[in-house]
PDB file of C-alpha atoms in Angstrom:
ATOM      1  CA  UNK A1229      22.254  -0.174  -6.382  1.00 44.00           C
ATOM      2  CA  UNK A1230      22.912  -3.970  -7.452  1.00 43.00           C
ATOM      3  CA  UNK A1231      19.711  -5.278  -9.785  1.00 43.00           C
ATOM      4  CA  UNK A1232      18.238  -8.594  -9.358  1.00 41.00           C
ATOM      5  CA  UNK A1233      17.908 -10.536 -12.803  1.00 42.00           C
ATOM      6  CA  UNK A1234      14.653  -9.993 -14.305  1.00 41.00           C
ATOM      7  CA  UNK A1235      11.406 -10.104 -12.595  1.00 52.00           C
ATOM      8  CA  UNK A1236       8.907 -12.425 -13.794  1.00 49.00           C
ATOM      9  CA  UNK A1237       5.158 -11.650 -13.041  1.00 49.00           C
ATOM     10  CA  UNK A1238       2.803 -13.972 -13.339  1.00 49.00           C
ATOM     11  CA  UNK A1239      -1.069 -12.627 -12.891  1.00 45.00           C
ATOM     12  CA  UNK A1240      -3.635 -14.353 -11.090  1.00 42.00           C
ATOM     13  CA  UNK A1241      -7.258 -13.348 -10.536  1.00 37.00           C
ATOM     14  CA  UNK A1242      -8.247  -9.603  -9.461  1.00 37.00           C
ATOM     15  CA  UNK A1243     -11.208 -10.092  -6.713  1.00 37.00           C
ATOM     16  CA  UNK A1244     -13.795  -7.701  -5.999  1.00 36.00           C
ATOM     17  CA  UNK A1245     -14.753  -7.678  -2.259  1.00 36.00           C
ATOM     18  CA  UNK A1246     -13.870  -6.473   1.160  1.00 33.00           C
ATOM     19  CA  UNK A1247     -11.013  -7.490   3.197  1.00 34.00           C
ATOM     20  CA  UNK A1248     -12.112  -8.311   6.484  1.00 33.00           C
ATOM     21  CA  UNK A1249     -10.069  -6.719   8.668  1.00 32.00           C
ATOM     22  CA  UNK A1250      -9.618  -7.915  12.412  1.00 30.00           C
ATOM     23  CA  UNK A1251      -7.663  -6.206  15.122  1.00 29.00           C
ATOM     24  CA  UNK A1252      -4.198  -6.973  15.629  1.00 32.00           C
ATOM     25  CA  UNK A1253      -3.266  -9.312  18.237  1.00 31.00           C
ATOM     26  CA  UNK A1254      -2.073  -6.917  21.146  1.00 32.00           C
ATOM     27  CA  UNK A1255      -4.589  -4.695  20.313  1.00 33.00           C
ATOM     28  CA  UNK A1256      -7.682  -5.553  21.391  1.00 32.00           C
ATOM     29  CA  UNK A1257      -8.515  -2.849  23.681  1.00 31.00           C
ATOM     30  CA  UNK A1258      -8.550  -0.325  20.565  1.00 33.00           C
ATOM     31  CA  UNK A1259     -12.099   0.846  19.669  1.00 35.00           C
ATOM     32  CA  UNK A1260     -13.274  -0.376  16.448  1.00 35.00           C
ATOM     33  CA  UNK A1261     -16.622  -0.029  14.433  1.00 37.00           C
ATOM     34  CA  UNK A1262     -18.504  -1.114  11.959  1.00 38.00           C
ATOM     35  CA  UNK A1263     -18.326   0.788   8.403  1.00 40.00           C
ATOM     36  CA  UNK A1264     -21.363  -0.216   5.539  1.00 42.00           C
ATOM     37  CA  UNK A1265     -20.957   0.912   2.277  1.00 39.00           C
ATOM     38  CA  UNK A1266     -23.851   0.054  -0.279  1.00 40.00           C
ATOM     39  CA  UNK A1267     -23.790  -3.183  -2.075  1.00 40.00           C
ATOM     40  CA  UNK A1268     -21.012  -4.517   0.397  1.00 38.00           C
ATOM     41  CA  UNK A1269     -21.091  -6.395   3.708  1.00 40.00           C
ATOM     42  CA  UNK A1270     -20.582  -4.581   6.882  1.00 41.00           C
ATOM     43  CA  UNK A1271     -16.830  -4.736   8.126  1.00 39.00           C
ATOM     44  CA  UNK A1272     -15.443  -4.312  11.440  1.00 38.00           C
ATOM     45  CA  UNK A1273     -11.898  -2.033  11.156  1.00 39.00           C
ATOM     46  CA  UNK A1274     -10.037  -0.843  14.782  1.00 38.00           C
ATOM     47  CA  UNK A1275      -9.529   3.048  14.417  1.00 37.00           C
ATOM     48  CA  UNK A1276      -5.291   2.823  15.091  1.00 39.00           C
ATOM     49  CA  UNK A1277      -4.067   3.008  11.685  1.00 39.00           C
ATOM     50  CA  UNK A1278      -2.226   0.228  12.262  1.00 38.00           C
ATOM     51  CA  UNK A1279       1.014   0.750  10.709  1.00 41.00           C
ATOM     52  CA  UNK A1280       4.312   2.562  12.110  1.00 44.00           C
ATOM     53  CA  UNK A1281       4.189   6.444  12.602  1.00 43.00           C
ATOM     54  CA  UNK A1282       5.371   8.052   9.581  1.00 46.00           C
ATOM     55  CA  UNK A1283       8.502   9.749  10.141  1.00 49.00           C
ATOM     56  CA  UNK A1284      10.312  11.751   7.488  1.00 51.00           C
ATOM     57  CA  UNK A1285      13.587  11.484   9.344  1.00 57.00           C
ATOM     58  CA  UNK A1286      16.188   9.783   6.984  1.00 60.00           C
ATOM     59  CA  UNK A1287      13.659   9.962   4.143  1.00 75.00           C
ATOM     60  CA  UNK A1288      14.334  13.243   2.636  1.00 72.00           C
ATOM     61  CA  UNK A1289      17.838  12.074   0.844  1.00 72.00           C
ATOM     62  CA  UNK A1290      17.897  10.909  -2.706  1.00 74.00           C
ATOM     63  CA  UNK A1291      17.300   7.462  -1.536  1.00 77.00           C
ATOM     64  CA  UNK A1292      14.556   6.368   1.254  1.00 79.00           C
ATOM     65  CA  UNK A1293      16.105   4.412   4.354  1.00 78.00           C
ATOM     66  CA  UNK A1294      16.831   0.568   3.623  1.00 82.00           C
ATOM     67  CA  UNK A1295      14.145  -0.068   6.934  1.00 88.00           C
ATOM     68  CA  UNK A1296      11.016   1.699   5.345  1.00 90.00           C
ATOM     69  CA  UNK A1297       9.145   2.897   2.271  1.00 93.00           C
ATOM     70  CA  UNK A1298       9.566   6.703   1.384  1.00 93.00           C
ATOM     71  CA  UNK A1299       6.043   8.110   0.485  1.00 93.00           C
ATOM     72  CA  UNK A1300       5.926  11.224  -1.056  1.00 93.00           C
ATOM     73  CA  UNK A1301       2.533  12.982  -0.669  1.00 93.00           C
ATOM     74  CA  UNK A1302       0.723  15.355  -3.597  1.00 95.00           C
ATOM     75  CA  UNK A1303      -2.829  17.181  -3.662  1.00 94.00           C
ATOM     76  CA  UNK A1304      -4.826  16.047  -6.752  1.00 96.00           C
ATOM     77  CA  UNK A1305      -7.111  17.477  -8.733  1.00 94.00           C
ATOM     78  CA  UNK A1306     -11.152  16.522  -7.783  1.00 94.00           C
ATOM     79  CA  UNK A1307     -11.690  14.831 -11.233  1.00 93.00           C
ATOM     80  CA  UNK A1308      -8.972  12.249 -10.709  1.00 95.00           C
ATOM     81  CA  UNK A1309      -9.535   8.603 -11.141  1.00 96.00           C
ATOM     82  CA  UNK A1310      -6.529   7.070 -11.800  1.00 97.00           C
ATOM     83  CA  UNK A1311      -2.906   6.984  -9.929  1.00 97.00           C
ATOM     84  CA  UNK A1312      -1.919  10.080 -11.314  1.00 97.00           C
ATOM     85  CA  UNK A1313       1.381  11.389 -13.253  1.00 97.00           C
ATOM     86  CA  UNK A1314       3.328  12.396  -9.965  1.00 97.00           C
ATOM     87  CA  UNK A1315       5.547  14.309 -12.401  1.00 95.00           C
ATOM     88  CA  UNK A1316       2.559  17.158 -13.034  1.00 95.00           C
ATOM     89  CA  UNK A1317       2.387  17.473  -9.174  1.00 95.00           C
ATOM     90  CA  UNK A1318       3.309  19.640  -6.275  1.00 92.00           C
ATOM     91  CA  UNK A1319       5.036  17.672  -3.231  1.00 93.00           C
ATOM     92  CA  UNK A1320       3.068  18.710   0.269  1.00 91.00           C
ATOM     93  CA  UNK A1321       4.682  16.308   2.670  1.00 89.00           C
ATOM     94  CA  UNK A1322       6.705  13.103   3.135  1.00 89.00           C
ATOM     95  CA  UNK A1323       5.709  10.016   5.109  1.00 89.00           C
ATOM     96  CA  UNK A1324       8.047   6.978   6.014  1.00 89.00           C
ATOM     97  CA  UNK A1325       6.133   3.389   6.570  1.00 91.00           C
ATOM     98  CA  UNK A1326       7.711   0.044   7.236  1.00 92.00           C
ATOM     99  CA  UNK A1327       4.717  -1.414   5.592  1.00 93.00           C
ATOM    100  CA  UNK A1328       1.277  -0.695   3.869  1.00 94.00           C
ATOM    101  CA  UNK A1329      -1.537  -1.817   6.726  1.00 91.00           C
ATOM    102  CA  UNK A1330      -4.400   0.793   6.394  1.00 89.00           C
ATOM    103  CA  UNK A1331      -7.150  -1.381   6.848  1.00 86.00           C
ATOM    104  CA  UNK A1332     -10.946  -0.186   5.467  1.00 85.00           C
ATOM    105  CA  UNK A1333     -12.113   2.592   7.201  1.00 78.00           C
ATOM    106  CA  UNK A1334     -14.144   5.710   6.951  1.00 73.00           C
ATOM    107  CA  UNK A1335     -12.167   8.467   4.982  1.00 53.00           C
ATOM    108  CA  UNK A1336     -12.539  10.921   7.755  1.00 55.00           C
ATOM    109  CA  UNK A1337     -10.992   9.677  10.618  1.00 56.00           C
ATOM    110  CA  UNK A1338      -8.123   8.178  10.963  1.00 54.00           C
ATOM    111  CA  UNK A1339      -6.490  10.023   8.522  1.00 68.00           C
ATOM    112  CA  UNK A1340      -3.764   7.750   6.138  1.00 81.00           C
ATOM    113  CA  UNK A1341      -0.394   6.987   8.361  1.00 82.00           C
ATOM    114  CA  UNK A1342       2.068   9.600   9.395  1.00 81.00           C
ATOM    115  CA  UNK A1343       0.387  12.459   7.499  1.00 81.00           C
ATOM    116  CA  UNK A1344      -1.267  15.470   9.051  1.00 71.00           C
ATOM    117  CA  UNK A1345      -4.745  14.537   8.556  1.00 71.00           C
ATOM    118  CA  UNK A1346      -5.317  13.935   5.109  1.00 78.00           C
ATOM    119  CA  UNK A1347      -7.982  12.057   4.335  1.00 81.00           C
ATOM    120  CA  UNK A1348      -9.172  12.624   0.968  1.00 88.00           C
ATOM    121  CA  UNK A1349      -8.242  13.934  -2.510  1.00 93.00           C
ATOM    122  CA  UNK A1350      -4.329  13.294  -2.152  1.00 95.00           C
ATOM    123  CA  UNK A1351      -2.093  10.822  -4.125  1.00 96.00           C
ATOM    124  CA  UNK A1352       0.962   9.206  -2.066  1.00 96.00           C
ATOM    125  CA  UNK A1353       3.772   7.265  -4.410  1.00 97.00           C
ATOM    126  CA  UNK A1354       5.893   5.064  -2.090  1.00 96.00           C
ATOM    127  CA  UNK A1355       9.302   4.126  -2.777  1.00 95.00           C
ATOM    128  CA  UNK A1356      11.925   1.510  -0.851  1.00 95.00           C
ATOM    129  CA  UNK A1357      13.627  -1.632  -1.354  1.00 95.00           C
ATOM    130  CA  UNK A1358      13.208  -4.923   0.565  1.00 96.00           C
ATOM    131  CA  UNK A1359      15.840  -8.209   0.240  1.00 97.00           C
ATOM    132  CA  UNK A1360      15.169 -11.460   0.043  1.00 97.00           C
ATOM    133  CA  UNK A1361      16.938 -14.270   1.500  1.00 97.00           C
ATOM    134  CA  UNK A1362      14.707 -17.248   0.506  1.00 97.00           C
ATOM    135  CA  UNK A1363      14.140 -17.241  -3.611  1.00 97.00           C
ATOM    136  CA  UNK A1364      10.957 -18.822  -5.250  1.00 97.00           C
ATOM    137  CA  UNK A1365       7.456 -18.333  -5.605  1.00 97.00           C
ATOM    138  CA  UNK A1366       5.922 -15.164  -4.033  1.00 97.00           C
ATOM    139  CA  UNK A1367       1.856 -14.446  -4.023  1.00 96.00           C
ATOM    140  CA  UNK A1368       0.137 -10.821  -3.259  1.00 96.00           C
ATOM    141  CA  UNK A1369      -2.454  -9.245  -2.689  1.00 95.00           C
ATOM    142  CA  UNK A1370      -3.037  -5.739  -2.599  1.00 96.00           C
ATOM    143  CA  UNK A1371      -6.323  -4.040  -0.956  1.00 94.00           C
ATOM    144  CA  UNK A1372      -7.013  -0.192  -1.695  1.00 95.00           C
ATOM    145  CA  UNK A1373      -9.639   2.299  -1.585  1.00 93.00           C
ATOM    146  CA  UNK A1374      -8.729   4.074  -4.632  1.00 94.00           C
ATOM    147  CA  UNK A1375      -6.347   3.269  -7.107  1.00 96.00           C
ATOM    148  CA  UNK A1376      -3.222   1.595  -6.418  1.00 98.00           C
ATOM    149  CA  UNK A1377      -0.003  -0.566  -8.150  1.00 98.00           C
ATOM    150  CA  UNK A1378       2.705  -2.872  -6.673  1.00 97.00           C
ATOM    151  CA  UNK A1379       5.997  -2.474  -8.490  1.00 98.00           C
ATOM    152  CA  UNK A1380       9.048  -5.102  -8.238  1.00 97.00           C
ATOM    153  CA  UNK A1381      12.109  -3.600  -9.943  1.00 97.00           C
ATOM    154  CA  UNK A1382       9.938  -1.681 -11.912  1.00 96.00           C
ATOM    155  CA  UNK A1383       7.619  -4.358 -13.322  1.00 96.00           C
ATOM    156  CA  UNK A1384       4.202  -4.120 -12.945  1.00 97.00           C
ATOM    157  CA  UNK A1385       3.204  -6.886 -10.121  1.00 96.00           C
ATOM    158  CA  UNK A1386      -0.261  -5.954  -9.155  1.00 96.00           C
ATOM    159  CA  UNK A1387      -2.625  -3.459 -10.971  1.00 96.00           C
ATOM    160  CA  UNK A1388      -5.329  -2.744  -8.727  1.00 96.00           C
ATOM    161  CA  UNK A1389      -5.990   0.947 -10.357  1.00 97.00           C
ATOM    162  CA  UNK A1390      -9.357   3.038 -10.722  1.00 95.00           C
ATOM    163  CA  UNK A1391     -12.079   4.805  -8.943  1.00 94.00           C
ATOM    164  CA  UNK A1392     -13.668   2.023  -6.733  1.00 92.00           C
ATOM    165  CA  UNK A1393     -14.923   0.892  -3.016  1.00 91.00           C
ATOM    166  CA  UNK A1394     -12.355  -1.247  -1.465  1.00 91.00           C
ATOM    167  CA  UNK A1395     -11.250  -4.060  -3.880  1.00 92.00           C
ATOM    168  CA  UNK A1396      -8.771  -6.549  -3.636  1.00 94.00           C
ATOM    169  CA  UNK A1397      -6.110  -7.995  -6.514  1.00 95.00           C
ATOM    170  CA  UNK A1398      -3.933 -10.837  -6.421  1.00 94.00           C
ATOM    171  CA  UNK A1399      -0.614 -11.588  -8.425  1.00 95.00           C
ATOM    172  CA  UNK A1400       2.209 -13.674  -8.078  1.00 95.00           C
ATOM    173  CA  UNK A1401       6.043 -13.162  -8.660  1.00 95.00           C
ATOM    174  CA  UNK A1402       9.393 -15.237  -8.854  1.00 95.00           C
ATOM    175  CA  UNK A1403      12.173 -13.662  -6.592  1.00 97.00           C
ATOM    176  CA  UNK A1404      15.893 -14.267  -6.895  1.00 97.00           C
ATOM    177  CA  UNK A1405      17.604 -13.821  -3.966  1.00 98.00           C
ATOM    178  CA  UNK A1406      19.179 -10.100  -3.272  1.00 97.00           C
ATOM    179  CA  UNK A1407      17.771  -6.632  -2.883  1.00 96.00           C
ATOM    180  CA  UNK A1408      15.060  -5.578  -4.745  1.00 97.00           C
ATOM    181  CA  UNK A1409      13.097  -2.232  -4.886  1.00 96.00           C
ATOM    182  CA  UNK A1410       9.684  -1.523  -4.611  1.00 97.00           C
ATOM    183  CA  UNK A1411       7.279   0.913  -5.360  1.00 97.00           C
ATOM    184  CA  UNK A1412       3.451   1.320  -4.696  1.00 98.00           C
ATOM    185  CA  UNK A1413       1.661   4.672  -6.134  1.00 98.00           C
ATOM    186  CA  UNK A1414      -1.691   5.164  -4.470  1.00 98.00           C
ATOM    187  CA  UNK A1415      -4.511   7.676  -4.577  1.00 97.00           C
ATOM    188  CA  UNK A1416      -7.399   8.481  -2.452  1.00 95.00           C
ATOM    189  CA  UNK A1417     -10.430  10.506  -4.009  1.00 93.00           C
ATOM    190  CA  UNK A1418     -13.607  10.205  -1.368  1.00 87.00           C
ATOM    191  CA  UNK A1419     -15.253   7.892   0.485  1.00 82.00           C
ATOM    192  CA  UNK A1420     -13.291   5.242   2.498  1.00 85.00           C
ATOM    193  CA  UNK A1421      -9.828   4.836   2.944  1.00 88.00           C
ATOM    194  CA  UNK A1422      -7.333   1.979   2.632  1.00 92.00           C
ATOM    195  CA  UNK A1423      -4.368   0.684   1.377  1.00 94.00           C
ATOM    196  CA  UNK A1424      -3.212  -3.017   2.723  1.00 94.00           C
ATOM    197  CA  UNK A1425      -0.068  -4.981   0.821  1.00 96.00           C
ATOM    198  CA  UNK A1426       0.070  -8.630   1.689  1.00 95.00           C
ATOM    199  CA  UNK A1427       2.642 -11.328   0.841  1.00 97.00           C
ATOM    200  CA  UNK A1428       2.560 -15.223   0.948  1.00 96.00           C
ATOM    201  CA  UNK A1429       4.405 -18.301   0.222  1.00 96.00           C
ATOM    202  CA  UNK A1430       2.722 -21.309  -2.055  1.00 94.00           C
ATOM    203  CA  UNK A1431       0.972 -23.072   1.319  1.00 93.00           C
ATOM    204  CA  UNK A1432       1.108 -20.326   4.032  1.00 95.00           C
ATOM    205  CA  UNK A1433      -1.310 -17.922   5.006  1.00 95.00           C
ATOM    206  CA  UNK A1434      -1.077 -14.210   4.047  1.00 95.00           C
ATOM    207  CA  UNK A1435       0.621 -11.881   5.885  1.00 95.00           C
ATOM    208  CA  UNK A1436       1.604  -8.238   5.699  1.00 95.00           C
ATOM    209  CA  UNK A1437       4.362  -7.353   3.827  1.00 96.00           C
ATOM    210  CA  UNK A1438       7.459  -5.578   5.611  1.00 95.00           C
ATOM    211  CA  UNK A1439      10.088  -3.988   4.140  1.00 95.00           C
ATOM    212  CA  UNK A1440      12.242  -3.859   7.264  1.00 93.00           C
ATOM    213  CA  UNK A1441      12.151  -7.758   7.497  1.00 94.00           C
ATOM    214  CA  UNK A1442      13.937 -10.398   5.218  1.00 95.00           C
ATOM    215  CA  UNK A1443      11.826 -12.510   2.583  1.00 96.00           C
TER     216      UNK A1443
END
C-alpha cells in the first residue's frame, strides 16, 4: 500500500458533553426518544442506527474493502475500562461500515451497526483506508460511549479513551493528498451506546466522516 508522508497531529481541546443528535434529513418518520442520564441534559436520538448495514462480504480478506471500514468484533472481560489489547482476544464476528454514525442511545436497543445484537461488554477495532483529493487542514471530532481512538497512518489523531457517559474530543490533522488508512478501536462496557466520527474543514460545519467518499 503507498504511504502518505508523515502525519502531523495537532491537538485541540477534549470537551465533555453530549452531542445532540437530530434525525437525519429523510428520516423523519423514524421514532425517536428521549434518553437522560444523570448530570447530563436530556437528548433526543432516532432508534435507526443510522449508519449502513454491516456486511462482512469482502471484509474477511487480509485487507478490508477500499468502500468501508472492517470492524472486527471481541467479547471483553467485565472489568475493562480501556480500549483493550485486541491481541489477548477472541474474534466473535465481523462488521463492515462506510462510516461511524451511532448516535447516543440506550445500550439496549438498537444494538451497535451490523452486529447481532450486541449491546454491551464487547470491543470492536475498525480498520480501512480513505483518500484524499483536497490536502490541508482537517478538524475532528470523535463522540463515544466508552472508550475510543482515531488513527491516521498510525498516529494517534484523537484520544477519546476511558470509562465515561458520552463525551466528545476534538483534534486536528494536516493531510497530503493520497490514500491514507485509518483505524478507530472502540469499546462498549454498560450503559449507553455510541460511537460518532466527524470531519471538517477550517470554516465549514461538521459533518460525518465517510470512508467511501473523497476528502
Amino acid at each position: 500500500m503507498h504511504r502518505t508522508s508523515p502525519l502531523h497531529a495537532l491537538p485541540v481541546v477534549g470537551l465533555l458533553g453530549f452531542l445532540a443528535a437530530a434525525t437525519q434529513a429523510g428520516c423523519g418518520s423514524q421514532t425517536e426518544e428521549i434518553i437522560a442520564i444523570p448530570g447530563y441534559p436530556e437528548f433526543t436520538v432516532a432508534l435507526s442506527p443510522g449508519v449502513a448495514p454491516g456486511l462482512t462480504d469482502g471484509c474477511d480478506g487480509d485487507q478490508p474493502p477500499t468502500d468501508r471500514m472492517r470492524g472486527r468484533v471481541y467479547a471483553i472481560p467485565l472489568d475493562t475500562r480501556l480500549v483493550p489489547n485486541f491481541d489477548t482476544l477472541s474474534q466473535i464476528e465481523t462488521v463492515c461500515l462506510d462510516r461511524l454514525d451511532v448516535t447516543p442511545r440506550r445500550s439496549v436497543y438498537p444494538a451497535f451497526p451490523g452486529m447481532r445484537d450486541r449491546y454491551r461488554w464487547f470491543a470492536v477495532n475498525l480498520e480501512g483506508t480513505f483518500v484524499v483529493d483536497h490536502p490541508g487542514m482537517y478538524y475532528f471530532r470523535l463522540t463515544s460511549d466508552d472508550g475510543a481512538q482515531f488513527y491516521i497512518d498510525d498516529a494517534l489523531v484523537v484520544d477519546n479513551d476511558g470509562y465515561h457517559p458520552p463525551r466528545m474530543a476534538l483534534a486536528a490533522a494536516q493531510l497530503a493528498a493520497g490514500r491514507h488508512t485509518i483505524r478507530v478501536p472502540y469499546y462498549q462496557a454498560a450503559g449507553p451506546l455510541a460511537l460518532v466520527l466527524e470531519i471538517a474543514r477550517p470554516g465549514d460545519a461538521y459533518h460525518v466522516f465517510r470512508v467511501d467518499q473523497p476528502l
